[in-house]
Tab-separated table of C-alpha atoms in Angstrom:
chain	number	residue	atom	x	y	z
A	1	UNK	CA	0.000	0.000	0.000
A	2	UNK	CA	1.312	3.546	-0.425
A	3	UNK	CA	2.135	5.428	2.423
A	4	UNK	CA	2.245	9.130	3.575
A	5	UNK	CA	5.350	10.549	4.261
A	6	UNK	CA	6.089	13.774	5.958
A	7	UNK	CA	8.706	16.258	5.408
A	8	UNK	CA	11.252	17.730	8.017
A	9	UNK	CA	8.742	20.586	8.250
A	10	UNK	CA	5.736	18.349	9.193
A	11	UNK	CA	3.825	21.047	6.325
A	12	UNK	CA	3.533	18.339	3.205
A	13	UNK	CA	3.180	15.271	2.488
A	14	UNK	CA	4.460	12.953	-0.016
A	15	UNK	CA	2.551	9.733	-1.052
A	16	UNK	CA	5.515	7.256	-1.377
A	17	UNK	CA	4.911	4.510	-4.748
A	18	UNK	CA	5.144	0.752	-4.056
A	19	UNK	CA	8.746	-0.411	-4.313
A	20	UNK	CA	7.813	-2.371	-7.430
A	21	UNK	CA	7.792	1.094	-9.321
A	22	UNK	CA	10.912	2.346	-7.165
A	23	UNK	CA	12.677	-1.191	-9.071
A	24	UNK	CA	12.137	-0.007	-12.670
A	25	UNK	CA	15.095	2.385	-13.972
A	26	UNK	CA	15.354	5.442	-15.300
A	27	UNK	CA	13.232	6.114	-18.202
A	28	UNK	CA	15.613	6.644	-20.775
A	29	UNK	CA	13.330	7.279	-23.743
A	30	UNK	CA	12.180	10.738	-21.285
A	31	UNK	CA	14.924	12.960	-22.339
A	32	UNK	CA	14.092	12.175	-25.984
A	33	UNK	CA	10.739	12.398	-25.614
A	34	UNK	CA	10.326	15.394	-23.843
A	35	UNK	CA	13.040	17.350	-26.862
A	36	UNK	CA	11.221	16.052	-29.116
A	37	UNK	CA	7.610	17.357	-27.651
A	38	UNK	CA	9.846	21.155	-27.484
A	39	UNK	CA	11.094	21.221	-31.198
A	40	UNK	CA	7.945	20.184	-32.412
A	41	UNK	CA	6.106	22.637	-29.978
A	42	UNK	CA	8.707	25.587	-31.563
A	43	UNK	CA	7.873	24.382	-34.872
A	44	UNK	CA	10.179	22.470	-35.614
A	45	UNK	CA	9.880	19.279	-37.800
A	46	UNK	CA	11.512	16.164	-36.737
A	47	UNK	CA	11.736	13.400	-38.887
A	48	UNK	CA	10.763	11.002	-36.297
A	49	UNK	CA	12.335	7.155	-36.905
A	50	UNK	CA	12.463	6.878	-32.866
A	51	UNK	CA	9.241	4.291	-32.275
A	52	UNK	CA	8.078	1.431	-34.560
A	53	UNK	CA	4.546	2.567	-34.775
A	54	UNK	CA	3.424	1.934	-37.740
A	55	UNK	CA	2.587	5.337	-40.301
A	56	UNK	CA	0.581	2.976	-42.732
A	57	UNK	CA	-3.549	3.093	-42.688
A	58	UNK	CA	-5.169	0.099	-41.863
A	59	UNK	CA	-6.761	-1.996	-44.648
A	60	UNK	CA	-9.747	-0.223	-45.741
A	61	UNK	CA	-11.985	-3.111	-45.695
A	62	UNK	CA	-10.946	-3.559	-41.724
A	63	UNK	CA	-11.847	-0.063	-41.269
A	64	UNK	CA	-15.526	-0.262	-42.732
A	65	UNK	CA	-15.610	-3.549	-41.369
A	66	UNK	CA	-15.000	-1.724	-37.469
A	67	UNK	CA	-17.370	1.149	-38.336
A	68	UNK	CA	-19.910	-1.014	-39.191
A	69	UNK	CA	-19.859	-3.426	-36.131
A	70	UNK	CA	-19.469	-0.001	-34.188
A	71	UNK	CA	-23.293	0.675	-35.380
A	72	UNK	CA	-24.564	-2.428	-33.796
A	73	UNK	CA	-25.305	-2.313	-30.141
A	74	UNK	CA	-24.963	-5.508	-29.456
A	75	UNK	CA	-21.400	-4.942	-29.707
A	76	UNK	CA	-21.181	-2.089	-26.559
A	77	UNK	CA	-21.451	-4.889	-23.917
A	78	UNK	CA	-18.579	-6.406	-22.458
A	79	UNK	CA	-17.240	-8.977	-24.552
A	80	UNK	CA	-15.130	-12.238	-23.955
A	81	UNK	CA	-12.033	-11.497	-21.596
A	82	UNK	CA	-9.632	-14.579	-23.970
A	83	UNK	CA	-11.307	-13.334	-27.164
A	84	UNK	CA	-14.291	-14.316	-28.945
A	85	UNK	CA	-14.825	-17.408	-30.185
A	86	UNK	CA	-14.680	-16.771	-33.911
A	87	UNK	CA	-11.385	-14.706	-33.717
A	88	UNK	CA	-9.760	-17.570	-31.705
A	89	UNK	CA	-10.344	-19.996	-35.005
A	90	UNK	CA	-9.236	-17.514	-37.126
A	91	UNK	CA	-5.639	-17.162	-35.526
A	92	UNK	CA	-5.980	-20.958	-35.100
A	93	UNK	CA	-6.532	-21.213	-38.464
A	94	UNK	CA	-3.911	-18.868	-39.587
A	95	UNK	CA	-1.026	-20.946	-37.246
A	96	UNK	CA	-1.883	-24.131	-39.292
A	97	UNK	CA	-1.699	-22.599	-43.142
A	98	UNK	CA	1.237	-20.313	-42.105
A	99	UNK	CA	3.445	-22.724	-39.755
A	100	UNK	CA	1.860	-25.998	-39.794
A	101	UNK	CA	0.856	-25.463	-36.033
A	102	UNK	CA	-2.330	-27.245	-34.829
A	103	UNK	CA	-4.031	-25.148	-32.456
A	104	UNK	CA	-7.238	-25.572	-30.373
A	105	UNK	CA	-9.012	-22.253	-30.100
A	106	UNK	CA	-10.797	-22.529	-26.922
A	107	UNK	CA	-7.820	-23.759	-24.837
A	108	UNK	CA	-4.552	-22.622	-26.397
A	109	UNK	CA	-5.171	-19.105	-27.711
A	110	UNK	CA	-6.302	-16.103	-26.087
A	111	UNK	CA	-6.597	-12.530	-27.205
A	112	UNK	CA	-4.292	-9.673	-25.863
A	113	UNK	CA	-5.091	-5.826	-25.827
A	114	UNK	CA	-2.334	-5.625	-27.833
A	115	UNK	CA	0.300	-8.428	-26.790
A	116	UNK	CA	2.499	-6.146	-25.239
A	117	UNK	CA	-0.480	-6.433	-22.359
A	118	UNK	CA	-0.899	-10.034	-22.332
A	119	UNK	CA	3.092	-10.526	-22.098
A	120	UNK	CA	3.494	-8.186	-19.152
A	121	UNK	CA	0.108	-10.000	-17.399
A	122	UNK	CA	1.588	-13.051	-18.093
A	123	UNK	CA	4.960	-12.416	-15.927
A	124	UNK	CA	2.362	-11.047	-13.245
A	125	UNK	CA	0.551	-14.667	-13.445
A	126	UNK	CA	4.277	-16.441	-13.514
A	127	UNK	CA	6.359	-15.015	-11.559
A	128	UNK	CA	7.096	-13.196	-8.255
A	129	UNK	CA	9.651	-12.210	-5.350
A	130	UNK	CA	12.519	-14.754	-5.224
A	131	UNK	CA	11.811	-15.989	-9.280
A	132	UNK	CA	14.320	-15.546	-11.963
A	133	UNK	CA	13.666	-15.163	-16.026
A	134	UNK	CA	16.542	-15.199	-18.262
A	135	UNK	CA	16.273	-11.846	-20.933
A	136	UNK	CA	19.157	-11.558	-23.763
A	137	UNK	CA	21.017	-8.023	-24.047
A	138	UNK	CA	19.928	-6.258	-25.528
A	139	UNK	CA	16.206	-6.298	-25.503
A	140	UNK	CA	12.698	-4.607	-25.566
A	141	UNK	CA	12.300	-3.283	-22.870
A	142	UNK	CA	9.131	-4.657	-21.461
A	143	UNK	CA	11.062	-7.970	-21.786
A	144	UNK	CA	12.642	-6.550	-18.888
A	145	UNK	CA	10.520	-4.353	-17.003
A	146	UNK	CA	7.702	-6.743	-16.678
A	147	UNK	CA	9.695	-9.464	-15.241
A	148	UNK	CA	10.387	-6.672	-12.856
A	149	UNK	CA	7.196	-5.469	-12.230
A	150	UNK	CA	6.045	-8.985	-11.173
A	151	UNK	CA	8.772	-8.613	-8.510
A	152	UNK	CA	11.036	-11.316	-10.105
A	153	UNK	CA	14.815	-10.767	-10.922
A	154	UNK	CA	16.061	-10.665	-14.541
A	155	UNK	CA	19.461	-12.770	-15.373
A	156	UNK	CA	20.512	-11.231	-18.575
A	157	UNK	CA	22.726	-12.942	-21.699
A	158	UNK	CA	24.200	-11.633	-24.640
A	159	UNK	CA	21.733	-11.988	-27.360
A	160	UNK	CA	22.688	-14.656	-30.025
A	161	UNK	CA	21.192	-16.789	-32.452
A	162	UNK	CA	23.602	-19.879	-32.806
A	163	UNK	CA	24.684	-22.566	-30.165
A	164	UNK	CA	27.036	-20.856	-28.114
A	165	UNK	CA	23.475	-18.677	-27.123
A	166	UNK	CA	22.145	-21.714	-26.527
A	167	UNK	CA	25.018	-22.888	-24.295
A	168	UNK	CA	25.292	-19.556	-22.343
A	169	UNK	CA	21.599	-20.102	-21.218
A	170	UNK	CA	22.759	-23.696	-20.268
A	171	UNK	CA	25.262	-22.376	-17.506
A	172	UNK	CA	22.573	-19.770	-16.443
A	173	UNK	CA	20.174	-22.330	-15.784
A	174	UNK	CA	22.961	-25.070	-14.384
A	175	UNK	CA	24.705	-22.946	-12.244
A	176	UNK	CA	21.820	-20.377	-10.700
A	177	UNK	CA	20.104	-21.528	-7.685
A	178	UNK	CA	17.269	-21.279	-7.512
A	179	UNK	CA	16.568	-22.207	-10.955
A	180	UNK	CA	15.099	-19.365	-13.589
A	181	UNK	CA	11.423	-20.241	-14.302
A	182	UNK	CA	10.765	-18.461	-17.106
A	183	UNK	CA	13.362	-18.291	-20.386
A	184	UNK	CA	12.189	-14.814	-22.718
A	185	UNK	CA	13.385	-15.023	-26.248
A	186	UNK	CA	11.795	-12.646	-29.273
A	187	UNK	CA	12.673	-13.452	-32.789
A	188	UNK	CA	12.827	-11.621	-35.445
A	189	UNK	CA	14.548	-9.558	-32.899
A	190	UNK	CA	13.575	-5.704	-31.229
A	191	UNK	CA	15.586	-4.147	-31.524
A	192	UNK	CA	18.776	-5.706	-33.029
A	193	UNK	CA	16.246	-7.206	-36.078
A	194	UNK	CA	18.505	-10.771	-35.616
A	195	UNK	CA	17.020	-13.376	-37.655
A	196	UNK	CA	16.960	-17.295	-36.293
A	197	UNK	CA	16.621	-20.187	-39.128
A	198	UNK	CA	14.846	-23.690	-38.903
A	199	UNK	CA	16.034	-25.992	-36.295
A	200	UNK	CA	16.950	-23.009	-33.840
A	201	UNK	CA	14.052	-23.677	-31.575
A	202	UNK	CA	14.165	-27.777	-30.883
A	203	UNK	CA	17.626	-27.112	-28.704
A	204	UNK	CA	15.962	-24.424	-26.821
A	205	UNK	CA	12.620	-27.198	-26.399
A	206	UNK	CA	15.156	-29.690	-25.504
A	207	UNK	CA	17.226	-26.748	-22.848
A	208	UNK	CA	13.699	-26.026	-21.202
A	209	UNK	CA	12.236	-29.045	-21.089
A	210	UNK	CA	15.733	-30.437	-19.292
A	211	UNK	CA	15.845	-27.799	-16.360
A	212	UNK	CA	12.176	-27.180	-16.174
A	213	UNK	CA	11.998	-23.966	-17.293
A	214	UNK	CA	9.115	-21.969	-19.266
A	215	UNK	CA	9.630	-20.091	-22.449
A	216	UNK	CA	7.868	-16.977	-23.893
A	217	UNK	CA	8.336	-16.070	-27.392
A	218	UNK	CA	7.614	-12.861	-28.832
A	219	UNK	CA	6.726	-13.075	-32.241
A	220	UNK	CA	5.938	-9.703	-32.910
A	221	UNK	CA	7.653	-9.401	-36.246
A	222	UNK	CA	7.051	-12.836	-37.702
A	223	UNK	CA	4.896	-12.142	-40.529
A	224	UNK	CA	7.038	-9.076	-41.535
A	225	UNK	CA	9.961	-10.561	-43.438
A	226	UNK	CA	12.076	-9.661	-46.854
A	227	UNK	CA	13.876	-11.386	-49.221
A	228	UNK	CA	11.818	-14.720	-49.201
A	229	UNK	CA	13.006	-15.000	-45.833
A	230	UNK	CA	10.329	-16.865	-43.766
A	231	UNK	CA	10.596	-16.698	-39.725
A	232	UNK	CA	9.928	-20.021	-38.323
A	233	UNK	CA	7.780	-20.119	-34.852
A	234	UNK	CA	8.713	-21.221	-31.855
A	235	UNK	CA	4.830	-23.442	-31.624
A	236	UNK	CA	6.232	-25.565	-34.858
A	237	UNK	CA	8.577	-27.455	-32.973
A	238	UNK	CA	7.951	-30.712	-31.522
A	239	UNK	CA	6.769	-30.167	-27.687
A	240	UNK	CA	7.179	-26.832	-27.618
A	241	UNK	CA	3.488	-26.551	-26.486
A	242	UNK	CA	4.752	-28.462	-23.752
A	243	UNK	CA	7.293	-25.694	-22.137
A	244	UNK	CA	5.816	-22.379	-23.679
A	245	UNK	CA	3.689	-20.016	-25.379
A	246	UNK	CA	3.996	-17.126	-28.468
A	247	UNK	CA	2.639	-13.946	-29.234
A	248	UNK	CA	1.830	-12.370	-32.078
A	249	UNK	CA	0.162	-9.043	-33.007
A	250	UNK	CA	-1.603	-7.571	-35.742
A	251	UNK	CA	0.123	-4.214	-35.115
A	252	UNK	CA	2.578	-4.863	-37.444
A	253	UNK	CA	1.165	-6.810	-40.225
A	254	UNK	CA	-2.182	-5.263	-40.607
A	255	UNK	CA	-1.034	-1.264	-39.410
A	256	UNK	CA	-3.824	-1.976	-36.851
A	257	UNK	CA	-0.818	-0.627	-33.907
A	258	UNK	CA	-3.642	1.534	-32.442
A	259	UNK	CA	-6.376	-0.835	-32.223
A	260	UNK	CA	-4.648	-2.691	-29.541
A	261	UNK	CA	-5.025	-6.563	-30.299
A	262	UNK	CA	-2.294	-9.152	-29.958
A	263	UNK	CA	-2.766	-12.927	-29.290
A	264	UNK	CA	-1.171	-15.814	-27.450
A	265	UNK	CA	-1.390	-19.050	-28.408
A	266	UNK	CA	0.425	-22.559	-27.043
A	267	UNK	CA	0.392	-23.953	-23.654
A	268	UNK	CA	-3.108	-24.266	-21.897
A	269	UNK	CA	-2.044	-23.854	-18.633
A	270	UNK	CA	0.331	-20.840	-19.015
A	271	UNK	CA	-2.809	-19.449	-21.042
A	272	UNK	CA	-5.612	-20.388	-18.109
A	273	UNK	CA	-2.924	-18.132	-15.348
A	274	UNK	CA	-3.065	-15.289	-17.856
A	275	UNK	CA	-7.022	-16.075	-18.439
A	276	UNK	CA	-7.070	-15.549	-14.044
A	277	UNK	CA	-5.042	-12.154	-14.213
A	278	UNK	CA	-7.378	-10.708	-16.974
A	279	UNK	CA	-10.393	-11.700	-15.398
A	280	UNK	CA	-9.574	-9.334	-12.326
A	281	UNK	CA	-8.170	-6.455	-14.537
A	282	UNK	CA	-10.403	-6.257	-18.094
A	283	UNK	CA	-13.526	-7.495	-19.675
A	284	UNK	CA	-11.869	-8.070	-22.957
A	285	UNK	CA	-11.410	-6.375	-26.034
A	286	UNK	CA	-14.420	-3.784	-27.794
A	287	UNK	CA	-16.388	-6.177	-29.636
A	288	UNK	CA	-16.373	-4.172	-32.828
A	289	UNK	CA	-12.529	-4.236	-33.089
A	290	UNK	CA	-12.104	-8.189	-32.389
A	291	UNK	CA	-14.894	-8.251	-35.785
A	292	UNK	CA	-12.431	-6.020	-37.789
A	293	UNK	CA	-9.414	-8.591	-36.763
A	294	UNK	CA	-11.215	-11.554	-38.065
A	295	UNK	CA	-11.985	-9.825	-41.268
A	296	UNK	CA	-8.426	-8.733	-41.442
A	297	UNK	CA	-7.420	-12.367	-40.396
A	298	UNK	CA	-9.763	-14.120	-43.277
A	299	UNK	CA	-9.214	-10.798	-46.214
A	300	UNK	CA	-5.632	-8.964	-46.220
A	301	UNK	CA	-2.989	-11.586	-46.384
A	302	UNK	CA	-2.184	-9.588	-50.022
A	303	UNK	CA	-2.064	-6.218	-47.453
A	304	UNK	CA	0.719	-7.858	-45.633
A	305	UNK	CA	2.497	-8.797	-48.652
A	306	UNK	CA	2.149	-5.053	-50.306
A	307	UNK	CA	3.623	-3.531	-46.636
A	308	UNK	CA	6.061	-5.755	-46.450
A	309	UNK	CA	7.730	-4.871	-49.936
A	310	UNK	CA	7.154	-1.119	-48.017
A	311	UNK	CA	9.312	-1.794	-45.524
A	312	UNK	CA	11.973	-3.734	-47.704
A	313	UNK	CA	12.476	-0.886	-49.933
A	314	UNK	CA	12.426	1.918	-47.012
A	315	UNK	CA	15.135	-0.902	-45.500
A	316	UNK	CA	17.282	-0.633	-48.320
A	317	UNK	CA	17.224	3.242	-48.600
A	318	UNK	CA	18.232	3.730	-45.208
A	319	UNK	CA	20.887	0.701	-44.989
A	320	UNK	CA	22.223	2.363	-48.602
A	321	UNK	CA	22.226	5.560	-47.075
A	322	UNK	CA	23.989	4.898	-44.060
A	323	UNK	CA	26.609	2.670	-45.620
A	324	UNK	CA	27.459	5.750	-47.607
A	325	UNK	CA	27.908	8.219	-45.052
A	326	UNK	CA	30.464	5.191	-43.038
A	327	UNK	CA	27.762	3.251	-40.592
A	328	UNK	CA	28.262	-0.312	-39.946
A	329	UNK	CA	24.977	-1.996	-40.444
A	330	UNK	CA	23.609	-5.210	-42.206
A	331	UNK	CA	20.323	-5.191	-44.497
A	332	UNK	CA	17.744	-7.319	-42.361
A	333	UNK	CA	15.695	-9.940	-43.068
A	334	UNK	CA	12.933	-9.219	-40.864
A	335	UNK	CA	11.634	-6.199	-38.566
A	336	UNK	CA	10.623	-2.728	-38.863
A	337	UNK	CA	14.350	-1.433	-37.776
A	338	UNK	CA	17.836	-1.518	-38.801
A	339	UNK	CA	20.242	-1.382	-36.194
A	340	UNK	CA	23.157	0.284	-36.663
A	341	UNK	CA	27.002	1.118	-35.374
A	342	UNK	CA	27.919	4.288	-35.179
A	343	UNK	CA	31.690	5.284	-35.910
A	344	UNK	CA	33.466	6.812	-32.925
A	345	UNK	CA	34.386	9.566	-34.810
A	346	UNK	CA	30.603	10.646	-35.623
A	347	UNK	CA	29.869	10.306	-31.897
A	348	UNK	CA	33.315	12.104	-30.742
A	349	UNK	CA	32.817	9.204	-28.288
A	350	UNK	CA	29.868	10.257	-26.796
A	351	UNK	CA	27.210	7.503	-25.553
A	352	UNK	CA	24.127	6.514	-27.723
A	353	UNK	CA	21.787	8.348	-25.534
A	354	UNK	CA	23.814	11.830	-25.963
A	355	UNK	CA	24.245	11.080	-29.799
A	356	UNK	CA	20.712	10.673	-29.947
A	357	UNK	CA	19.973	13.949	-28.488
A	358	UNK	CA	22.513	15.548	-30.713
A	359	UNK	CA	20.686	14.238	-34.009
A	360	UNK	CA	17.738	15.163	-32.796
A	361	UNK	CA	18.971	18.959	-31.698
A	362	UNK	CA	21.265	19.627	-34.860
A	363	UNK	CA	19.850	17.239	-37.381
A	364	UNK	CA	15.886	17.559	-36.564
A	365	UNK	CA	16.227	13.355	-36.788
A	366	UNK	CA	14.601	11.170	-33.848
A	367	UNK	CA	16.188	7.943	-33.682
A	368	UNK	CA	16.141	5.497	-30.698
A	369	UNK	CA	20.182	4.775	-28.859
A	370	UNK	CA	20.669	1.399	-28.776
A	371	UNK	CA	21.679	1.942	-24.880
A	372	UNK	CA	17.988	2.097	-24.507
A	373	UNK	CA	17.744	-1.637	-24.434
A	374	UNK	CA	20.998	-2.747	-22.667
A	375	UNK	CA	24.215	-2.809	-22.188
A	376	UNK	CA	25.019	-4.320	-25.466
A	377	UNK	CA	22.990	-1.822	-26.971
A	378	UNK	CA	25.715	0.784	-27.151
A	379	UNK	CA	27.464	2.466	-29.680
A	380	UNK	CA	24.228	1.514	-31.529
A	381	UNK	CA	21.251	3.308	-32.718
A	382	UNK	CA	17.918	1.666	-33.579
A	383	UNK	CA	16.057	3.111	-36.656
A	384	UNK	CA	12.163	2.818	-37.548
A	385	UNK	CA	11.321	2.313	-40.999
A	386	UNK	CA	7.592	4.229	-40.629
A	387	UNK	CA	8.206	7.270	-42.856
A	388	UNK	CA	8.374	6.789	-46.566
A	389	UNK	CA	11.014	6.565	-49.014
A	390	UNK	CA	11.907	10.591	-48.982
A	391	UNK	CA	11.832	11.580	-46.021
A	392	UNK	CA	13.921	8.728	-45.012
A	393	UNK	CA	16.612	9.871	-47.711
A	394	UNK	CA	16.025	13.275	-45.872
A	395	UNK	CA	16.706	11.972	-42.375
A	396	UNK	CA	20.069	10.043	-44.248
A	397	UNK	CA	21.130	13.919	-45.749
A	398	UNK	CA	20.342	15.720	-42.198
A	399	UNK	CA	22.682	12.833	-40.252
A	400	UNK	CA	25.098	13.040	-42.737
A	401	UNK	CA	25.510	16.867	-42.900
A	402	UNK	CA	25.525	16.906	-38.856
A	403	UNK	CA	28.298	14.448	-38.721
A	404	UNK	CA	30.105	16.467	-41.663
A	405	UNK	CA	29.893	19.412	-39.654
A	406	UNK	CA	30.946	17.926	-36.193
């Protein structure tokens, strides 16, 4: 409970925060955010590649598909807290023509509002005070706060995507007593956009299912992929219902980021603990948006495909761009972002958080600092592919006379 605390002078008081929100860090998007908020306030237009939320409309037919089921009344009631039923088949439908995943709708998959929700509510319904999850370095950072927010501890790894990853985990979970309980892993990576290949996920299956540990895989990028490369899910592996679950989203996909609907889907009980949590804190999504998904679900796999090739070529005019102006960065195979090294002598050695404010104050160019998500993050800066194809060459120009000029 909070409590009042009085001053020296006994004339205010101060109502004190639970010490789960004294355990999360600094904020260290707030600096950004709030120069951001005063340039554009003075006028001042930043090209802003800082967030991966999505600039792209919706597919129109969702849209008249929402406004329509908005007119019916029967839709202004609380609806189902895991989803209705109909939008449970379609994602369960969707796992078995996309990754050959047999899913049963009414036990193993349950909507989110939005799955960065039902992954936070999720630690809350797994862990507590004296539990440990394992989180590679860098990562998103709800990976990590929410593990903290439960009260749990967070045991982090450098992020990989080959065996000596695997093995690293291994010693965490051989060698830590007591054991983690819950293994996070998110692939196509936020924010490093690292890429895994079939056959990664049966060693970790094997790992969890040897040390009794769960696993939560964030999918959140799955479906957007270049170059014919396909991301394979964590569910298609043999057993990996057993040990874990995986979200997905149709923020990404669909450009339906504000409508706030995400899914898990795998391992009944770890879905019936997060099915307890919601029932105390929502009554489920608005009716008329779950309607939209399943249209979106059953109509727009060709919208995915056309913002997808959106993405790809904004990808290759930023990775061109910075390659020209000396960054070290690969093209990606998956994600919203590139993720990029920035020479020492464009950041005259400053950290990524100071170089960020510097683009933003002298280049009018929000991108995020790759310290933002972790130690490993640094000397790296994560960048959003959400404007089109000239104002990203104009962000590349503004960086590149800043740098010049430095």
């Amino acid at each position: 409970m909070a409590e009042f605390k009085m001053d020296t002078s006994g004339s205010n008081r101060r109502i004190e925060p639970a010490q789960r929100i004294k355990r999360l860090p600094p904020y260290l998007f707030g600096r950004l955010n709030a120069l951001k908020l005063a340039k554009r306030q003075a006028g001042v237009d930043i090209i802003d590649l800082g967030m991966g939320n999505p600039s792209d409309p919706a597919p129109q037919i969702v849209v008249d598909k929402l406004c329509q089921a908005a007119q019916d009344p029967r839709n202004h009631r609380y609806s189902a807290s895991r989803g209705i039923k109909g939008l449970r088949k379609e994602i369960a439908k969707k796992y078995e023509q996309k990754w050959n995943v047999q899913l049963d709708p009414e036990t193993e998959v349950l909507a989110c509002i939005g799955s960065k929700e039902g992954f936070s509510h999720l630690c809350l319904a797994m862990l507590g005070p004296g539990d440990t999850a394992i989180v590679p370095d860098p990562a998103f950072p709800i990976h990590n706060y929410s593990v903290a927010l439960a009260g749990a501890n967070v045991i982090s790894v450098p992020l990989g995507c080959d065996k000596k990853f695997i093995d690293n985990i291994a010693m965490v979970c051989e060698n830590l007593y007591p054991k983690p309980k819950l293994l996070i892993l998110n692939f196509p990576h936020n924010p490093t956009a690292m890429t895994v290949d079939e056959g990664f996920f049966e060693p970790v299956v094997d790992l969890a299912k040897r040390f009794g540990i769960a696993v939560i895989h964030d999918f959140a990028y799955g479906e957007t992929c270049f170059d014919g490369y396909k991301a394979p899910s964590f569910l298609s592996v043999k057993g990996a219902k057993d040990i874990g679950v995986e979200f997905i989203t149709m923020s990404k996909p669909y450009n339906m980021a504000g409508f706030r609907i995400g899914f898990v889907a795998g391992n009944k009980d770890m879905l019936d603990y997060l099915a307890t949590i919601k029932g105390y804190y929502d009554y489920g999504i608005f009716q008329a948006i779950q309607i939209a998904g399943i249209i979106a679900l059953r109509s727009c796999n060709e919208d995915i495909i056309a913002q997808n090739e959106r993405y790809q070529s904004r990808r290759d005019v930023v990775c061109d761009g910075l390659a020209r102006i000396g960054w070290a960065v690969e093209k990606p195979r998956a994600s919203m972002f590139v993720w990029a090294k920035v020479p020492q002598e464009h950041s005259k050695g400053k950290g990524s958080i100071d170089f960020a404010i510097d683009l933003m104050e002298y280049a009018e160019v929000a991108i995020a600092p790759g310290r933002a998500f972790g130690e490993n993050g640094e000397d790296y800066m994560r960048i959003a592919l959400v404007e089109n194809e000239q104002r990203l060459r104009q962000a590349i120009r503004n960086i590149s006379r800043f740098v010049r000029k430095s």
